[in-house]
Short mmCIF file of C-alpha atoms in Angstrom, two decimals:
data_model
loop_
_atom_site.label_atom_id
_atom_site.label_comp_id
_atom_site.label_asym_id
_atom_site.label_seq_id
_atom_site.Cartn_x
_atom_site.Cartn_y
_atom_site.Cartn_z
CA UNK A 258 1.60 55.71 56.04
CA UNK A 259 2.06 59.79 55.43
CA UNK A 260 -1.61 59.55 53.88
CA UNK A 261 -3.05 57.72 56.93
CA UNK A 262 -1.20 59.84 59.77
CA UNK A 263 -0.28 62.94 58.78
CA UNK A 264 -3.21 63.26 56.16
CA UNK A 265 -5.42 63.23 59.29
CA UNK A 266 -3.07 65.46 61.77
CA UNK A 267 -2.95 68.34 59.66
CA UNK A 268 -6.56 67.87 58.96
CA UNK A 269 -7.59 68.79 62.24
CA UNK A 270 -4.83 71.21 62.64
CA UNK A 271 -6.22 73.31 59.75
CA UNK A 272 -10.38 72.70 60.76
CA UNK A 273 -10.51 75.85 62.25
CA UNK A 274 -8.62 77.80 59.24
CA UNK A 275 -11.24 76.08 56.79
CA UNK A 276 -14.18 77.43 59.10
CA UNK A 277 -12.74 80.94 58.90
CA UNK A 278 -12.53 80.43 54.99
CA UNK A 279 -16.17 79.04 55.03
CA UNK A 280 -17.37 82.07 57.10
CA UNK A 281 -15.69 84.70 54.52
CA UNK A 282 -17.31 83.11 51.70
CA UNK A 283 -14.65 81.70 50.15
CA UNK A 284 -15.11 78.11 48.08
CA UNK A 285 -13.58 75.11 48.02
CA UNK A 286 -12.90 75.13 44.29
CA UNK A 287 -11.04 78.44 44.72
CA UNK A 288 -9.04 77.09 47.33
CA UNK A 289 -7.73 74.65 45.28
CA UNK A 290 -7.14 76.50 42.44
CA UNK A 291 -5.25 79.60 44.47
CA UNK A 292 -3.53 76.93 46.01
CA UNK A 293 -2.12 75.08 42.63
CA UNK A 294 -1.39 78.41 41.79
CA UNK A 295 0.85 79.28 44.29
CA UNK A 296 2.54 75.63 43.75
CA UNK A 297 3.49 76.07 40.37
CA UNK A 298 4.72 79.83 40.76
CA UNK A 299 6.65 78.54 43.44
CA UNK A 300 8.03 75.95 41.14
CA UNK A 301 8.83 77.57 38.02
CA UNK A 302 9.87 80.80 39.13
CA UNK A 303 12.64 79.83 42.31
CA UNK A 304 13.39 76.25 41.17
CA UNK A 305 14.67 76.83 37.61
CA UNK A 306 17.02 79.40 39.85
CA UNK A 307 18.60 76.87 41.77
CA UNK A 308 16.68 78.85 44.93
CA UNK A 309 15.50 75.49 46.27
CA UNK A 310 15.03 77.17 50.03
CA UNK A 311 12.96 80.04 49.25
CA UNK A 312 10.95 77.82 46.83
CA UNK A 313 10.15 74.89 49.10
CA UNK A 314 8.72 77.21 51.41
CA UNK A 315 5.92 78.82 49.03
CA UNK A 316 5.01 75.43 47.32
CA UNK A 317 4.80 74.04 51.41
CA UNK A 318 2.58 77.40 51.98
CA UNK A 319 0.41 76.38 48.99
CA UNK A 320 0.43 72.73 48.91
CA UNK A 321 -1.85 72.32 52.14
CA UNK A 322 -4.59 73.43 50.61
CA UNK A 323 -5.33 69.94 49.57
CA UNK A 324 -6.22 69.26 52.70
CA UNK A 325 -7.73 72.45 52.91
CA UNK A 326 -10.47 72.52 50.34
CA UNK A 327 -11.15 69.13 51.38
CA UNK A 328 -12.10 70.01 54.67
CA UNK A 329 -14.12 73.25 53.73
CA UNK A 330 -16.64 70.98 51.26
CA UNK A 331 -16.83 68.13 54.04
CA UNK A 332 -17.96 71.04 56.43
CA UNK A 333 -20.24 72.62 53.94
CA UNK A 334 -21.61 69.22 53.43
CA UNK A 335 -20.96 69.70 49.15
CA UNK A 336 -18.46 66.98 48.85
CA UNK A 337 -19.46 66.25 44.81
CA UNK A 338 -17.52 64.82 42.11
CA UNK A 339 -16.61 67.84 40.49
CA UNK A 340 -14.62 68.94 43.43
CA UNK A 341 -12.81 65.74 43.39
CA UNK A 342 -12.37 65.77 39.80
CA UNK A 343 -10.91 69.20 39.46
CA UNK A 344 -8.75 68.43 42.96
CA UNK A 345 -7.42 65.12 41.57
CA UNK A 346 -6.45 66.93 38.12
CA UNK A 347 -5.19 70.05 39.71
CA UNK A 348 -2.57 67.37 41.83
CA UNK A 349 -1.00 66.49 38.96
CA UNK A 350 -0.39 69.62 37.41
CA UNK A 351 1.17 70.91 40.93
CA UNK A 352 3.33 68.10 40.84
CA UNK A 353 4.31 68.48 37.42
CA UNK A 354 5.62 72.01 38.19
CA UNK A 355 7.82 70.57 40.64
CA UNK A 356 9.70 68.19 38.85
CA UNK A 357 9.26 70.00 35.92
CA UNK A 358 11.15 73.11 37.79
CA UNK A 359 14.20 70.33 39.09
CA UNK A 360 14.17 69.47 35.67
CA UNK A 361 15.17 72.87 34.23
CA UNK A 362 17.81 73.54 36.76
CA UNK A 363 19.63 70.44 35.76
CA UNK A 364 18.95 70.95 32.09
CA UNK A 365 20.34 74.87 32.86
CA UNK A 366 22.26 76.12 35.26
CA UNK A 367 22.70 73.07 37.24
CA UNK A 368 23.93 71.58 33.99
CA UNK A 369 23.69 67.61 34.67
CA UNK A 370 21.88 66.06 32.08
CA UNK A 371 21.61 62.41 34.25
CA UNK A 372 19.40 64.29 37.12
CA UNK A 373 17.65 66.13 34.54
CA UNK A 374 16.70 62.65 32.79
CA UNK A 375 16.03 61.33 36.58
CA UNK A 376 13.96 64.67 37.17
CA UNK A 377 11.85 63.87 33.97
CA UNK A 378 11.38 60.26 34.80
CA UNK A 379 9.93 61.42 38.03
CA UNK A 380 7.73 63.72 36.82
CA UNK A 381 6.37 61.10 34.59
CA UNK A 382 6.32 58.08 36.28
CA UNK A 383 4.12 60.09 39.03
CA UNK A 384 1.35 60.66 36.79
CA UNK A 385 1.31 56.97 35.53
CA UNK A 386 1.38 55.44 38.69
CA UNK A 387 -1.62 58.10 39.40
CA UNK A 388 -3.04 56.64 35.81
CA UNK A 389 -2.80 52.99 36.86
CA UNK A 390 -5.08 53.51 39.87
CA UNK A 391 -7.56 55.69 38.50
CA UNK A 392 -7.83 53.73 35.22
CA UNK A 393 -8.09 50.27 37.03
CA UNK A 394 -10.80 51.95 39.21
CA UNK A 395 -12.72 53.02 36.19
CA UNK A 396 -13.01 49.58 34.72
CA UNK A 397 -14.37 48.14 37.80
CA UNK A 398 -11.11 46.86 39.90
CA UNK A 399 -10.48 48.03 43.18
CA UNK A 400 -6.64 48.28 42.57
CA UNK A 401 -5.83 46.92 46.09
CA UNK A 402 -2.41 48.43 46.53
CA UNK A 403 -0.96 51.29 47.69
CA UNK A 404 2.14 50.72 46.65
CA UNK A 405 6.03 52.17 48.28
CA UNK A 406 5.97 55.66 47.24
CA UNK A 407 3.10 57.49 46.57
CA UNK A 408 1.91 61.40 46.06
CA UNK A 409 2.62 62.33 49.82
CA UNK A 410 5.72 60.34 49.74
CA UNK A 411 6.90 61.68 46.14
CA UNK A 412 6.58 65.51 47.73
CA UNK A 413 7.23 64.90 50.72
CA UNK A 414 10.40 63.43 49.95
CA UNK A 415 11.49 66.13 47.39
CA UNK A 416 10.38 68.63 49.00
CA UNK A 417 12.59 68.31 52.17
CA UNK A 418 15.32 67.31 50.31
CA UNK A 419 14.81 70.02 48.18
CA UNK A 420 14.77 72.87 51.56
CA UNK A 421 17.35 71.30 52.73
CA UNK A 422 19.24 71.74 49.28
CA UNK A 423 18.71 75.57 49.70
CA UNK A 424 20.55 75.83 52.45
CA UNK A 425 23.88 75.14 50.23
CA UNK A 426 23.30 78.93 49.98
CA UNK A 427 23.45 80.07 53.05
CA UNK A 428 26.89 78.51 53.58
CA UNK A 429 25.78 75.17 54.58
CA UNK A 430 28.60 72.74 53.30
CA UNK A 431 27.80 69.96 51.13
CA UNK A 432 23.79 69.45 51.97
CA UNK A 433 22.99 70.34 48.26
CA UNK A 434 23.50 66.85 47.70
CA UNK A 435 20.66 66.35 48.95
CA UNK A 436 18.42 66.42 46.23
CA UNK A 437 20.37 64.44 43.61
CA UNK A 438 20.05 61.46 46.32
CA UNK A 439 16.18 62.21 46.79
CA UNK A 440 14.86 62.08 43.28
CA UNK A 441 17.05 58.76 42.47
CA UNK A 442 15.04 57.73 45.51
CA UNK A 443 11.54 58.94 44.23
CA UNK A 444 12.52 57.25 40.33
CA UNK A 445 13.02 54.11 41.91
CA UNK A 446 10.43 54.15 44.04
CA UNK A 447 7.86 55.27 41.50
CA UNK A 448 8.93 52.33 39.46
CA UNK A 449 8.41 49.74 42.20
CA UNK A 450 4.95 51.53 42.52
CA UNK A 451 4.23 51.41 39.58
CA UNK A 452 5.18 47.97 38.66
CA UNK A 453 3.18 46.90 41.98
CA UNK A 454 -0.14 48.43 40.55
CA UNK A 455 0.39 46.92 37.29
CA UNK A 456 0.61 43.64 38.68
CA UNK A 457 -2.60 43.78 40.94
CA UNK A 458 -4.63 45.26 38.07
CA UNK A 459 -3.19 41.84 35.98
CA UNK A 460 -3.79 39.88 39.06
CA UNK A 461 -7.54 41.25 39.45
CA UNK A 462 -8.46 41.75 35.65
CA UNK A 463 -7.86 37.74 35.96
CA UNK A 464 -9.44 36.96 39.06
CA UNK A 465 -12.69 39.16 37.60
CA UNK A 466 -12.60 37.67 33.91
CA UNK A 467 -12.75 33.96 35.80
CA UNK A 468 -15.54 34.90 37.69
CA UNK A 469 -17.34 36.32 35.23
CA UNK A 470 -17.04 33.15 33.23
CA UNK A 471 -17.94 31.29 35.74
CA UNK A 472 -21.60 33.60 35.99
CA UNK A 473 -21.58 33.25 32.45
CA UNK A 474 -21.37 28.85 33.14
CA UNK A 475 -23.92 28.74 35.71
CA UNK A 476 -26.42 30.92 33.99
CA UNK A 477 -25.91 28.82 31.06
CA UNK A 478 -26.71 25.60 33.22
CA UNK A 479 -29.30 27.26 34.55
CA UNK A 480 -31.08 28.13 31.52
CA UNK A 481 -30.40 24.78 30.00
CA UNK A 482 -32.56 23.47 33.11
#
């Protein structure tokens, strides 16, 4: 649902930023890499801190260049598959940084070694459930299934929760709670994700094996004639 609505919202929110990008010369590929840039420094360097706030809002600053670059190669008309390859691969190491930054707050100063595990588990499960799809793709499935939470909903989940979080420093009682309930929510919904992928890739993988055997029959027949 967030990749079918608000994907396309902010899309034509930022059209005429991409333009202005496009008309200073700027690429698509360096968009994307400025932009996982500023992700990860906003990760590692406030999140480890406990300064959830103040980090939420760079990684939000940065993390809309993935629609961004997007739009600037669809304008230039240079859409290729080494722009998706290096935005697809540059996803996962943004996302990385951000659990990867909860991670070391629990493991450190937030000292709870459950939502550090939980943390970890996120950060992990994302990238297989990102694995399933693309390696089911690759060997000729369509992987029919979305699944409950994917990328947008993984950040966009964590990420409020995570804002929201920062505000425990600014005197705002209790809300830091926040984020302990929001990545339980993203590990369990990661692992319904994931096990829903797994079971349409079984599901297909069958369906395409008995087809294939059935070519194999008739051709057979066929020849026999």
């Amino acid at each position: 649902m967030l990749n079918k609505y608000a994907r396309a919202f902010f899309t034509r929110v930022l059209t005429p930023f991409a333009a202005f990008l496009i008309r200073r010369g700027v690429s698509p590929d360096t968009v994307t890499l400025i932009g996982t840039a500023g992700v990860v420094a906003g990760a590692l360097v406030f999140y480890p801190r406990g300064e959830f706030f103040w980090g939420t809002v760079v990684i939000t600053l940065f993390v809309f260049s993935d629609l961004v670059d997007g739009n600037m190669a669809r304008q230039l008309g240079r859409s290729s598959r080494w722009g998706a390859f290096l935005d697809s691969t540059l996803d996962r190491v943004a996302d990385g940084a951000i659990f990867g930054g909860f991670a070391l707050w629990y493991a450190g100063q937030g000292d709870d070694n459950v939502l550090c595990a939980v943390a970890i588990f996120c950060l992990t499960s994302g990238q297989v459930v990102s694995y399933t799809k693309a390696r089911g793709e690759s060997i000729g499935l369509p992987v029919a299934v979305n699944g409950l939470v994917e990328r947008a909903e993984r950040l966009v989940i964590s990420l409020v929760a995570a804002g929201f979080a920062g505000m425990h420093k600014f005197g705002v009682p209790g809300i830091q709670h926040l984020l302990p309930v929001a990545l339980w929510i993203v590990a369990v919904g990661s692992l319904v994700t994931l096990i829903q992928r797994v079971v349409t890739v079984r599901r297909e993988s069958a369906e395409a094996e008995a087809a294939d055997a059935e070519r194999t029959e008739a051709e057979g027949s066929e020849a026999a004639k």
